[in-house]
Short mmCIF file of C-alpha atoms in Angstrom, two decimals:
data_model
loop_
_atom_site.label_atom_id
_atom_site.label_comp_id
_atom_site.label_asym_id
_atom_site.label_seq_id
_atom_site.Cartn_x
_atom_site.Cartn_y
_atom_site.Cartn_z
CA UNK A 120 6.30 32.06 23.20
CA UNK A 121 8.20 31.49 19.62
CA UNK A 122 9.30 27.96 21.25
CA UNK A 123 7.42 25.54 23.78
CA UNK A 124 9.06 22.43 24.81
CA UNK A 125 6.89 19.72 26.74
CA UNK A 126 8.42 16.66 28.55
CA UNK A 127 6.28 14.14 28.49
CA UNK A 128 7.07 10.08 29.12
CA UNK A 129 10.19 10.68 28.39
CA UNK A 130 9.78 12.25 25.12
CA UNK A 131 10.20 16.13 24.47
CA UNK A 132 7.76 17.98 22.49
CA UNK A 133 8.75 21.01 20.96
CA UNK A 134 6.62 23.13 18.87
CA UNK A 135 8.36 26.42 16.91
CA UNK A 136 6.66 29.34 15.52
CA UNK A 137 7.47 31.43 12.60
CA UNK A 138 8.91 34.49 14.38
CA UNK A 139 11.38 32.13 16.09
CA UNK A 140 15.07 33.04 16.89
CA UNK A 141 18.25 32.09 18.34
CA UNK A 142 17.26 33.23 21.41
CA UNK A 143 13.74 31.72 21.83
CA UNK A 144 15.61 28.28 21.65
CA UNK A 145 17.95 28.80 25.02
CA UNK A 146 15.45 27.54 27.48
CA UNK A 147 14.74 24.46 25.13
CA UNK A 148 18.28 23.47 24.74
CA UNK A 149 19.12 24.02 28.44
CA UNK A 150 16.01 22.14 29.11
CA UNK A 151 17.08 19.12 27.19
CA UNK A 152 20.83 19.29 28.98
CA UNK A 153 18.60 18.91 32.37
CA UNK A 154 16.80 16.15 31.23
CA UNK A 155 18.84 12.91 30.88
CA UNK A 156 15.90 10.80 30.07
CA UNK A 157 14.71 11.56 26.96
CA UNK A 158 14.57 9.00 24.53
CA UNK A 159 12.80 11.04 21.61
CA UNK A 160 13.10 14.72 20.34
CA UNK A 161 9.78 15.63 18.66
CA UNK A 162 10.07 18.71 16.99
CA UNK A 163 6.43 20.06 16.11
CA UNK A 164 6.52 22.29 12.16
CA UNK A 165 2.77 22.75 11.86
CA UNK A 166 3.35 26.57 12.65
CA UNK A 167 5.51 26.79 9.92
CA UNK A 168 4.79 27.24 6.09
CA UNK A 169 7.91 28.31 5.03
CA UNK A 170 11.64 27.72 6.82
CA UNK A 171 14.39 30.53 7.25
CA UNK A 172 17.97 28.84 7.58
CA UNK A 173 18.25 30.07 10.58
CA UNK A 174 15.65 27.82 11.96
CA UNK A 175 17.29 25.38 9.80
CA UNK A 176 20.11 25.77 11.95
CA UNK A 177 18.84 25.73 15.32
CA UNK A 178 16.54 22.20 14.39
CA UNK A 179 20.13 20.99 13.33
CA UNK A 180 21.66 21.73 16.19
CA UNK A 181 18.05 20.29 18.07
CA UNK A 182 19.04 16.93 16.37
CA UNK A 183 22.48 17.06 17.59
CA UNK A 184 21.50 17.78 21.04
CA UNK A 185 19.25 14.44 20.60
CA UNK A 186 22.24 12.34 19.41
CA UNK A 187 24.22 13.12 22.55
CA UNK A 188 21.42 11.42 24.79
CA UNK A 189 21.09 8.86 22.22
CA UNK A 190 17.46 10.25 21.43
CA UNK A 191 15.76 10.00 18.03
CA UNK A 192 14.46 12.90 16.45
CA UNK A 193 11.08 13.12 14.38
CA UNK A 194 10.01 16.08 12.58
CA UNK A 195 6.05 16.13 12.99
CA UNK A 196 3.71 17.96 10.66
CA UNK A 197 6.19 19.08 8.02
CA UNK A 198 4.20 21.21 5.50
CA UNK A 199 4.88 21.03 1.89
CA UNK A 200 6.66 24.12 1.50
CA UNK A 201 9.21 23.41 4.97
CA UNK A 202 9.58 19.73 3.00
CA UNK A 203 11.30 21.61 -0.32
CA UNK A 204 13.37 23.48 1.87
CA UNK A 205 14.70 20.08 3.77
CA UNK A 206 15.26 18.39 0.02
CA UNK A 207 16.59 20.87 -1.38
CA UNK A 208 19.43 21.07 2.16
CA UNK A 209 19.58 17.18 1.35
CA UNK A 210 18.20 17.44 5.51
CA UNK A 211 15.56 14.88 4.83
CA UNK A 212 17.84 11.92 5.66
CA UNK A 213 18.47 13.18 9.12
CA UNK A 214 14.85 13.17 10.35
CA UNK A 215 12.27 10.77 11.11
CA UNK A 216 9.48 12.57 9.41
CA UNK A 217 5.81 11.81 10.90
CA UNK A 218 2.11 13.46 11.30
CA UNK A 219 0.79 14.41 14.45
CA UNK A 220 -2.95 15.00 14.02
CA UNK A 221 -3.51 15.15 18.18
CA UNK A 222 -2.11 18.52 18.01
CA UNK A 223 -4.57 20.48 15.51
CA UNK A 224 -8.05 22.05 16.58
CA UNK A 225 -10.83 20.26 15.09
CA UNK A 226 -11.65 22.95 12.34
CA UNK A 227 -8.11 22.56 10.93
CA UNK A 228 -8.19 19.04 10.86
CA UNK A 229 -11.68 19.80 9.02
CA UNK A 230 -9.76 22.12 6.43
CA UNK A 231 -7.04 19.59 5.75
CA UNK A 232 -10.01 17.60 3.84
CA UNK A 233 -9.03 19.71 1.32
CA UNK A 234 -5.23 18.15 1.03
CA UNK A 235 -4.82 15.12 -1.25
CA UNK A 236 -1.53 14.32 1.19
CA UNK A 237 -3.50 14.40 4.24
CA UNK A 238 -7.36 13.47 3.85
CA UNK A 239 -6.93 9.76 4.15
CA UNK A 240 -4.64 10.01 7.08
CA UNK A 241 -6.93 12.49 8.66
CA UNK A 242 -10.51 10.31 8.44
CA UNK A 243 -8.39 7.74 9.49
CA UNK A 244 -7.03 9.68 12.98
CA UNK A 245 -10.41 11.10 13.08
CA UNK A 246 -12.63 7.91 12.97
CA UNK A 247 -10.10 5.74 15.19
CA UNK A 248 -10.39 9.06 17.89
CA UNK A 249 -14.30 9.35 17.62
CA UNK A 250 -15.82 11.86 19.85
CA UNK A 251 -19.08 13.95 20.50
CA UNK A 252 -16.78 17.21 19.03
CA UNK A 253 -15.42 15.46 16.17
CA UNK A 254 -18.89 14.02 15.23
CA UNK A 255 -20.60 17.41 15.47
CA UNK A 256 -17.91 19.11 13.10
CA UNK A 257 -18.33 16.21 10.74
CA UNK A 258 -22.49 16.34 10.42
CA UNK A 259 -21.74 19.82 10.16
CA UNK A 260 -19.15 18.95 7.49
CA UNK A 261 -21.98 16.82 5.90
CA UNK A 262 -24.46 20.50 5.54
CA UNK A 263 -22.04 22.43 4.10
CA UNK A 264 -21.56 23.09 0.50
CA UNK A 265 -17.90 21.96 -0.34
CA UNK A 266 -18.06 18.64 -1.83
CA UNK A 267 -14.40 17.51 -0.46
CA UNK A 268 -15.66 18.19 2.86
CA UNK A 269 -18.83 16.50 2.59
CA UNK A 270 -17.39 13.43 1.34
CA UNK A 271 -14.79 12.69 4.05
CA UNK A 272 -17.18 13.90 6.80
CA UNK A 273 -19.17 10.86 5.33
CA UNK A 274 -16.36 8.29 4.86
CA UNK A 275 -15.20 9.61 8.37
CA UNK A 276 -18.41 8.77 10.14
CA UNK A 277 -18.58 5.56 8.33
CA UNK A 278 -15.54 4.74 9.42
CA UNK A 279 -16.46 5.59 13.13
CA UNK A 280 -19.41 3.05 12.76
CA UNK A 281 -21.76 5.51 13.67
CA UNK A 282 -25.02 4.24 13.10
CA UNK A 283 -26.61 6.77 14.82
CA UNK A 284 -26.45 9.24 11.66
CA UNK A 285 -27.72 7.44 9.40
CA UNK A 286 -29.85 10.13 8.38
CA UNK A 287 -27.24 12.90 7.31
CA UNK A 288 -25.60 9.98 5.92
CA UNK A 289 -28.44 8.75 3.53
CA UNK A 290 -28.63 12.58 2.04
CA UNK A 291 -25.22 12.58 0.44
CA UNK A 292 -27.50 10.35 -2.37
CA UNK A 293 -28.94 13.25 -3.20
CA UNK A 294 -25.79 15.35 -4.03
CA UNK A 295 -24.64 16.85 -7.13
CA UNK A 296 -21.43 15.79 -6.53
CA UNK A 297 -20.25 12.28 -7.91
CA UNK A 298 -17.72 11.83 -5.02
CA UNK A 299 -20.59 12.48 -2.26
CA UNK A 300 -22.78 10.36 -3.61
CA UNK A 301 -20.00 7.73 -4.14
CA UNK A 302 -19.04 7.97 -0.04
CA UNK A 303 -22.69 7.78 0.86
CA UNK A 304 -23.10 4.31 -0.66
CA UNK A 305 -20.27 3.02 0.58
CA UNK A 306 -20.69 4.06 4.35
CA UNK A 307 -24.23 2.99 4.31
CA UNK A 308 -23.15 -0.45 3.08
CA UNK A 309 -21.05 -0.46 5.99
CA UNK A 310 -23.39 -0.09 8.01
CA UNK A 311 -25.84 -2.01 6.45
CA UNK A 312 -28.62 -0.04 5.74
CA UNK A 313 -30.91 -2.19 3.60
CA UNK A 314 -32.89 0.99 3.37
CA UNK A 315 -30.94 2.31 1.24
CA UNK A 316 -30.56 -0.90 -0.83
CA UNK A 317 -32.97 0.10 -3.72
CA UNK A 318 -31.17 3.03 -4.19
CA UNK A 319 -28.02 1.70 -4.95
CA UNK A 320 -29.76 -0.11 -8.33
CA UNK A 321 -30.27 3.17 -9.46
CA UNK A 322 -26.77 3.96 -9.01
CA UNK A 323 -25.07 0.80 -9.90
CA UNK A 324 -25.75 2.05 -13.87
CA UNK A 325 -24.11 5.63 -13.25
CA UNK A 326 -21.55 6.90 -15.72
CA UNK A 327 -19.49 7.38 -13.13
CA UNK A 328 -17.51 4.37 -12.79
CA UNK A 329 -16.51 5.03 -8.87
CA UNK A 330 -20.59 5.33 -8.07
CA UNK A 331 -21.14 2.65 -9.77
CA UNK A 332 -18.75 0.19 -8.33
CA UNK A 333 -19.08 1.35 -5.07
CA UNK A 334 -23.29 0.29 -6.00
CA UNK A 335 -22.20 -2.88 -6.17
CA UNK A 336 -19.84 -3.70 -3.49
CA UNK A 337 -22.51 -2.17 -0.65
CA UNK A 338 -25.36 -4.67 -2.91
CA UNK A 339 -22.80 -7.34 -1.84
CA UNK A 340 -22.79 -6.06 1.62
CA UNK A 341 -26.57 -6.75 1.43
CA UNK A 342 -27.22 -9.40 -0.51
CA UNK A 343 -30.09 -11.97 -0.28
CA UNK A 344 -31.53 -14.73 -2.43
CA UNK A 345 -32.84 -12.79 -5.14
CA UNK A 346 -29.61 -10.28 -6.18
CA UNK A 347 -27.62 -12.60 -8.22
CA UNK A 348 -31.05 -12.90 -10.86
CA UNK A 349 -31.07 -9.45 -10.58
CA UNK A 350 -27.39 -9.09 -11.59
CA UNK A 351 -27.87 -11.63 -14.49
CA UNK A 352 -29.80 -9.29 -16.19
CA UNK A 353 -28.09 -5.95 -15.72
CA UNK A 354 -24.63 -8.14 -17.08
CA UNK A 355 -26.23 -8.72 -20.20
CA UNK A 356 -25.74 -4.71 -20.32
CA UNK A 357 -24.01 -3.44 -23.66
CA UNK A 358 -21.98 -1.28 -21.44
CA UNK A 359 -18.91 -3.50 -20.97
CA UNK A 360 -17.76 -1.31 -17.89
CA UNK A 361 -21.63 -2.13 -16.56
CA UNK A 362 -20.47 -5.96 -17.05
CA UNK A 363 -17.53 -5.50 -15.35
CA UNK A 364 -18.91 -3.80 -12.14
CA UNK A 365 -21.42 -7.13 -12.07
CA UNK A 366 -18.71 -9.36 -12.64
CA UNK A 367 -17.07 -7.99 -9.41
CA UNK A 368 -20.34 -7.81 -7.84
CA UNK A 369 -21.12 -11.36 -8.34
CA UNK A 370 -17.69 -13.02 -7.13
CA UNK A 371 -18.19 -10.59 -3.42
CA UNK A 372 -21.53 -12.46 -3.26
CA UNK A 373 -19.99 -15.78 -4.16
CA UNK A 374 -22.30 -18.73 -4.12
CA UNK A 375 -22.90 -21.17 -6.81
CA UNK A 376 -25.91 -18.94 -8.16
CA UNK A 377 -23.19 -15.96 -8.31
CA UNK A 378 -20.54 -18.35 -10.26
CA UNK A 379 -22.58 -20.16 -12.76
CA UNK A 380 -24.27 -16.46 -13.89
CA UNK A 381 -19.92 -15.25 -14.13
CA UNK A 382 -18.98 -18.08 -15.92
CA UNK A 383 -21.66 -17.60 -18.56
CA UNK A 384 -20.32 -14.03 -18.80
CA UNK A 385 -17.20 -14.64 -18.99
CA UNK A 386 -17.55 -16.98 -21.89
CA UNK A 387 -19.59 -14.08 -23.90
CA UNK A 388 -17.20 -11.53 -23.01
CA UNK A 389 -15.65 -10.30 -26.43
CA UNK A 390 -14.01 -7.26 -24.66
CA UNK A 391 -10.17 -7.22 -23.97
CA UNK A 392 -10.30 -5.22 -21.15
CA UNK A 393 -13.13 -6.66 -19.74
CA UNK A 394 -12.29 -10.39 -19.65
CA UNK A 395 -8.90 -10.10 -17.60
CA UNK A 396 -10.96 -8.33 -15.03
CA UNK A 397 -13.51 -11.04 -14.91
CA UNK A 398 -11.23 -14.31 -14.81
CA UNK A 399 -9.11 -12.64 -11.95
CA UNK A 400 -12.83 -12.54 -10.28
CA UNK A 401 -13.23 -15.98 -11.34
CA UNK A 402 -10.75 -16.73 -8.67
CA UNK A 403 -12.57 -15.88 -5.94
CA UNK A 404 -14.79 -18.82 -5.75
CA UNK A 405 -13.03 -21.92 -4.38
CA UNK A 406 -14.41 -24.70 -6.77
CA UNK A 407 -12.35 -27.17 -8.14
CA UNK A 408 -13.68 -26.18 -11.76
CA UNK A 409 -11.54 -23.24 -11.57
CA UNK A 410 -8.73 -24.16 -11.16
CA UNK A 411 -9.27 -26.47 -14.35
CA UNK A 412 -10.67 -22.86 -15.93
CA UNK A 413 -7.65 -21.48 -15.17
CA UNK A 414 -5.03 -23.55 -16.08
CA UNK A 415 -6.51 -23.25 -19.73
CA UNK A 416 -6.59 -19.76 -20.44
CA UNK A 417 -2.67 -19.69 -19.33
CA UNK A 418 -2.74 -20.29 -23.25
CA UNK A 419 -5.03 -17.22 -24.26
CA UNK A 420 -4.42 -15.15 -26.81
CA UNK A 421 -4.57 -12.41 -24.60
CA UNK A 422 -1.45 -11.11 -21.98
CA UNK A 423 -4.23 -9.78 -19.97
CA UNK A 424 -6.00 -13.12 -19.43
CA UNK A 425 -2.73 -15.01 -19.26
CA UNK A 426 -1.60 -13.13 -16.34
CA UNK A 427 -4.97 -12.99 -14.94
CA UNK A 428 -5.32 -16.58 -15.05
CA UNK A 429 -1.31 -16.91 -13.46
CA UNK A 430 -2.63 -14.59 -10.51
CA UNK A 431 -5.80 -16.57 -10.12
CA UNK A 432 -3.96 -19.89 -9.77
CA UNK A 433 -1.80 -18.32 -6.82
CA UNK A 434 -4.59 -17.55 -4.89
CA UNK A 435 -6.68 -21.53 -5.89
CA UNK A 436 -3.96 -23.12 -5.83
CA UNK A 437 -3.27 -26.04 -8.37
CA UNK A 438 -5.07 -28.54 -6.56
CA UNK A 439 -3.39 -31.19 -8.13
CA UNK A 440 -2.83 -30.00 -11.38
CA UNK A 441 0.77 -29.17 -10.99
CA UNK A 442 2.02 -31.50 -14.04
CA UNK A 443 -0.39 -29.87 -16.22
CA UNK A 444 1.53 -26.98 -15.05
CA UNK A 445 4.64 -27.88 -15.66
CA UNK A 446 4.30 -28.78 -19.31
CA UNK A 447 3.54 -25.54 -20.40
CA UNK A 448 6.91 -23.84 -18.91
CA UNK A 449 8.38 -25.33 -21.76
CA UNK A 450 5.83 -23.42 -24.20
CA UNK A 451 7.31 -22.12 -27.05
CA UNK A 452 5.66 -19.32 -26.43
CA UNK A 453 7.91 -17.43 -23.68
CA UNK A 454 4.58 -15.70 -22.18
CA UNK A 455 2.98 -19.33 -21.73
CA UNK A 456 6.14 -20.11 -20.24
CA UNK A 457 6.66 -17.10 -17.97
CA UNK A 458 2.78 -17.20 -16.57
CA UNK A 459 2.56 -21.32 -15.82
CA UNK A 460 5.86 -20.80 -13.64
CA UNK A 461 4.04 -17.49 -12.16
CA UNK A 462 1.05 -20.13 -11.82
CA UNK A 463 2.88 -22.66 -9.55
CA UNK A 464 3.47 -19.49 -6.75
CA UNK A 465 3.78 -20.75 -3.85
CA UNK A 466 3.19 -24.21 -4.20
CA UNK A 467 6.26 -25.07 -5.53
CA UNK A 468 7.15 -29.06 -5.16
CA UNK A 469 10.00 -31.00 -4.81
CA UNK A 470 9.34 -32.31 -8.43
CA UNK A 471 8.54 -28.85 -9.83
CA UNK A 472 11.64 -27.25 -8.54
CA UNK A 473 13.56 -30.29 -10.32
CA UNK A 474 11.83 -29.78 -13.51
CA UNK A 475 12.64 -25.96 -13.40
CA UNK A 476 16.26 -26.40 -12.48
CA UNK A 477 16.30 -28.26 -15.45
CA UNK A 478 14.75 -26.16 -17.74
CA UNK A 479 16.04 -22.81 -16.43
CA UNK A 480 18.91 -22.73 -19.23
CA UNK A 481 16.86 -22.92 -22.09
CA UNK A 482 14.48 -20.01 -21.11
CA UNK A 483 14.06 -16.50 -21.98
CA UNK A 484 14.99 -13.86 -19.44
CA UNK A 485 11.49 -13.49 -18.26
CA UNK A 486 11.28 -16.68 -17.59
CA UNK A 487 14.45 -17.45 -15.67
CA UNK A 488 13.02 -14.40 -13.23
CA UNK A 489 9.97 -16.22 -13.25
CA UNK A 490 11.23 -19.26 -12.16
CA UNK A 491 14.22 -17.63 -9.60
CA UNK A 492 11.14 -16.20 -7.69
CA UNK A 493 9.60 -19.56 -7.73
CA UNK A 494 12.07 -21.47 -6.25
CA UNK A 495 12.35 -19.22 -3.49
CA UNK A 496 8.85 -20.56 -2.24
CA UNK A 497 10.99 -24.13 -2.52
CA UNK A 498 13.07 -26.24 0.12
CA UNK A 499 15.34 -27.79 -2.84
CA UNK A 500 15.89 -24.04 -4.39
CA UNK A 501 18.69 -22.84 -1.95
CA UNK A 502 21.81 -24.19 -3.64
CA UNK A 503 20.52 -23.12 -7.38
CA UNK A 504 19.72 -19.53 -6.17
CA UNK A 505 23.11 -19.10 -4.46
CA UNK A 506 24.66 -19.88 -7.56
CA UNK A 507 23.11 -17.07 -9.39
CA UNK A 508 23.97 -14.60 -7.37
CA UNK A 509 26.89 -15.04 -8.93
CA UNK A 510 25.43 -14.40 -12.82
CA UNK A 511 27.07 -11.77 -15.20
CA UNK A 512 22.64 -10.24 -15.03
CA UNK A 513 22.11 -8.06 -12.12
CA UNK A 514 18.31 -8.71 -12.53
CA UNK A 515 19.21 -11.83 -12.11
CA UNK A 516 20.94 -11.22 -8.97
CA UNK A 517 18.83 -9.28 -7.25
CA UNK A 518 15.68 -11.76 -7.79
CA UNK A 519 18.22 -14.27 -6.95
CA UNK A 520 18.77 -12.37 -3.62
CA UNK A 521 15.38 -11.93 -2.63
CA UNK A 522 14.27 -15.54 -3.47
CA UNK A 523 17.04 -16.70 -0.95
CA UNK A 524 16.33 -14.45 1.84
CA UNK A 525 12.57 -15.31 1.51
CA UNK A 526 13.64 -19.11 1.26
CA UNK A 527 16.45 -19.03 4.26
CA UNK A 528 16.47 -15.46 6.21
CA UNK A 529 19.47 -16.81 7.78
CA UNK A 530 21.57 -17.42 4.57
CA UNK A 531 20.14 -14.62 2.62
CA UNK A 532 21.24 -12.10 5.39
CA UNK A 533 24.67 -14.20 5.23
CA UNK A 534 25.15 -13.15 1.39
CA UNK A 535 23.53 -10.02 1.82
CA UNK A 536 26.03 -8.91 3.84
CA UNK A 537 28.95 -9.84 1.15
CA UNK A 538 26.76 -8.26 -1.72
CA UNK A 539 26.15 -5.21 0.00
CA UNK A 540 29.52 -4.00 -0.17
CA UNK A 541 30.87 -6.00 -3.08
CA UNK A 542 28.09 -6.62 -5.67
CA UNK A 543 28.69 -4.19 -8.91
CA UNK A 544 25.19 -3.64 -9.07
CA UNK A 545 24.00 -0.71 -6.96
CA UNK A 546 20.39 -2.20 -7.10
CA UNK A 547 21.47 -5.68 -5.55
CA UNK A 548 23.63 -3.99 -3.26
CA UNK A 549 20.37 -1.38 -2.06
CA UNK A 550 18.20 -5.09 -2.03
CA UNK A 551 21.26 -6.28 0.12
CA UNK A 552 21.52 -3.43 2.68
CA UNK A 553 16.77 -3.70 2.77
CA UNK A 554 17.45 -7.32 4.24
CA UNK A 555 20.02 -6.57 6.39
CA UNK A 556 17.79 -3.63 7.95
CA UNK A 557 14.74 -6.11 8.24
CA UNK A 558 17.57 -8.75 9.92
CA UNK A 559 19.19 -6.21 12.53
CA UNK A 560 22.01 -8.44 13.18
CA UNK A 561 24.32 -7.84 15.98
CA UNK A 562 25.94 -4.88 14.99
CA UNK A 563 24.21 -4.23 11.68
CA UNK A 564 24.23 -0.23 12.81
CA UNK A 565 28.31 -0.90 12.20
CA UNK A 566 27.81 -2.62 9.31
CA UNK A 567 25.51 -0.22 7.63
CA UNK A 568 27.36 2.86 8.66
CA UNK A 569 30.79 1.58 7.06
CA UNK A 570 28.78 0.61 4.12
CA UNK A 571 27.88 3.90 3.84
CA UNK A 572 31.30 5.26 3.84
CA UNK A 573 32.66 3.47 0.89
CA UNK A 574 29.73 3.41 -1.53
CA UNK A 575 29.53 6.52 -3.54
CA UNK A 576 26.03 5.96 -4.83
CA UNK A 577 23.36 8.37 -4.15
CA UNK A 578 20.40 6.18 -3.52
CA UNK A 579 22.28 3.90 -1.57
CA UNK A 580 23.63 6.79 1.28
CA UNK A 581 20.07 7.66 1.53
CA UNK A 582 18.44 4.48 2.24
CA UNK A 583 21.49 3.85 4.97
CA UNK A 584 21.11 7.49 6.07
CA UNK A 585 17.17 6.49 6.67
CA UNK A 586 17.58 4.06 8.39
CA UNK A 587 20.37 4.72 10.77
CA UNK A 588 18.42 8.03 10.96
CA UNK A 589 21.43 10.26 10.49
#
């Protein structure tokens, strides 16, 4: 049959064919009037690489049958080509688009290794629904000569846990293929194969930066007494992306051994792009000394490190440093400024949101965002961010916006609501009509819909359209 419908708790599965017509759909739309219990329409495109309208038109009128019973409709398996076609009808906004990997045979969820879109998705479905015919495709995956399959057949197993192939999974270290070898050392580390351990020295100094990080995380994975020695001495490497792989290598191991040896590299480390990398790995290790670290190189001569260091202090904390903090918002240099106010996060005090109340005027604009998303992670903020939302900058606004709601949900959804339909600024009114969608409020469906109705921009109807699934 061109069309198969399914009923199945209360959802209907339908799966069209190609050679589909008008007719072929009768006994699924009469189907559907029988059936007063639906709740969900799932129409099944795998079968179909390209659309004709006139399949358009019968999925249309699919949808509209759902919408009488109140039912949702998903599209499931859209291919590329059938995903133009919907743009390009402006049909996308009517659909709940998903994947359905339950309904393809084994081999074709082998092939679709091969798709960028889908590989991820598809170890994922695999791994989570482990079983003996999915493992035997996947060690036969492993023997086969196509690099893309090898490597997911790997990660997939991996992923599964499987520790009963270790074997096949060891001999992706002897590929050709940079990407094999790569998902070999990682899966093994997972499973923590100190076997393998010695091997991944040898890789760790590949030219291939993905081998060679992934060398180090699964050394991590392993690690005993002796690995952070053995990392000093490969970090003395000339080969600053080498230095930068240890660096990372070091703070997963953590330890005081694994510190002292990364703060000795990081105060050699001449490279620009190196030492950003290694103070936001400083950060890992929760030692008071860092913080202090930290707070310092918010005045580095480098962006990199000042924003590295702003990041860092987010995730230490200031632990107790937060007037040391403070003083350099009022840098004259507006970067100092704008990273010490990114510094304070979400440990914004009482005193701290005074001082940057205070200071807010006589900032640049970075630095009054900076400090607007700051005082969003403060109880004395509420009252200062409501009054921007009133500020001739719709950057301004918006941040303004989203500070509130994540301060107050309550009185963010309260002026969402206003700004949604009144705010100039199309991009506070889209931020508007996200937190009213994450609030459903009584009647938000309403809301949204005559929303909808009056605003004329484009990426506004879609968003509603989305979510109201129309």
């Amino acid at each position: 049959m061109n069309v198969t419908i399914k009923i199945t708790d209360r959802k209907a599965y339908i799966v069209i064919n190609p050679d589909a017509s008008k007719k072929d759909f009768d006994d699924i739309f009469a189907t559907l009037r029988s059936d007063q219990a639906i709740t969900e329409v799932r129409i099944d495109l795998k079968n179909l690489f390209y659309i004709r309208s006139e399949l358009l038109a019968q999925i249309l009128a699919l949808k509209k049958a759902a919408n009488g019973k109140n039912a949702a409709t998903y599209l499931l398996n859209v291919n590329e080509g059938v995903l133009q076609a919907l743009e390009m009808s402006n049909l996308v906004q009517f659909f709940i688009i998903e994947s359905d990997y339950g309904s393809y045979s084994v081999d074709i969820l082998i092939d679709m290794f091969h798709s960028p879109e889908y590989a991820d998705d598809i170890s994922d479905y695999m791994s989570s629904n482990y079983s003996d015919e999915y493992k035997d495709a996947l060690l036969k995956g492993i023997s086969s000569e196509d690099s893309i399959v090898k490597e997911f057949s790997i990660l997939t197993i991996g992923k599964a846990q499987d520790n009963t192939a270790l074997e096949a999974l060891r001999s992706g270290l002897d590929s050709t293929y940079p990407n094999v070898v790569k998902a070999s050392i990682l899966v093994l580390g997972w499973l923590g194969d100190m076997e393998s351990k010695e091997r991944f020295y040898t890789f760790i100094e590949s030219p291939y930066n993905d081998v060679s990080e992934a060398s180090g995380a699964s050394i991590a994975l392993l690690s005993e007494d002796n690995d952070p020695a053995r990392l000093k001495n490969l970090g003395k490497s000339s080969n600053p992306d080498l230095r930068m792989v240890i660096a990372g290598t070091l703070s997963l191991i953590n330890g005081d051994e694994a510190y002292q040896i990364l703060s000795e590299m990081l105060q050699a480390e001449k490279v620009d792009s190196a030492r950003p990398f290694m103070v936001r790995r400083l950060a890992f290790f929760n030692k008071a000394e860092v913080t202090e670290t930290l707070i310092s190189l918010l005045n580095d001569n480098s962006m990199g490190v000042q924003e590295a260091a702003a990041a860092g202090l987010e995730r230490t904390g200031l632990r107790g440093h937060d007037a040391e903090v403070l003083k350099k918002v009022s840098s004259a240099d507006s970067w100092v400024s704008y990273f010490a106010v990114k510094a304070l996060g979400k440990q914004c005090s009482s005193e701290s949101a005074k001082y940057l109340k205070e200071i807010y005027s006589q900032t640049e604009a970075n630095v009054k965002l900076a400090i607007i998303e700051a005082l969003g992670s403060c109880e004395d903020g509420e009252e200062f961010l409501v009054a921007r939302l009133t500020d001739s900058n719709e950057d301004v606004r918006k941040e303004a916006l989203s500070s509130l709601y994540r301060s107050n949900a309550a009185r963010g959804l309260t002026e969402a609501k206003v700004l949604a339909s009144k705010d100039s600024s199309w991009l506070v009114r889209y931020k508007a009509v996200e937190i009213i969608d994450n609030e459903k409020p009584d009647g938000y469906r309403g809301v949204l819909a005559a929303i909808k109705s009056a605003d004329s921009n484009r990426y506004i109807q879609e968003k509603i359209a989305s979510i109201l699934g129309i």
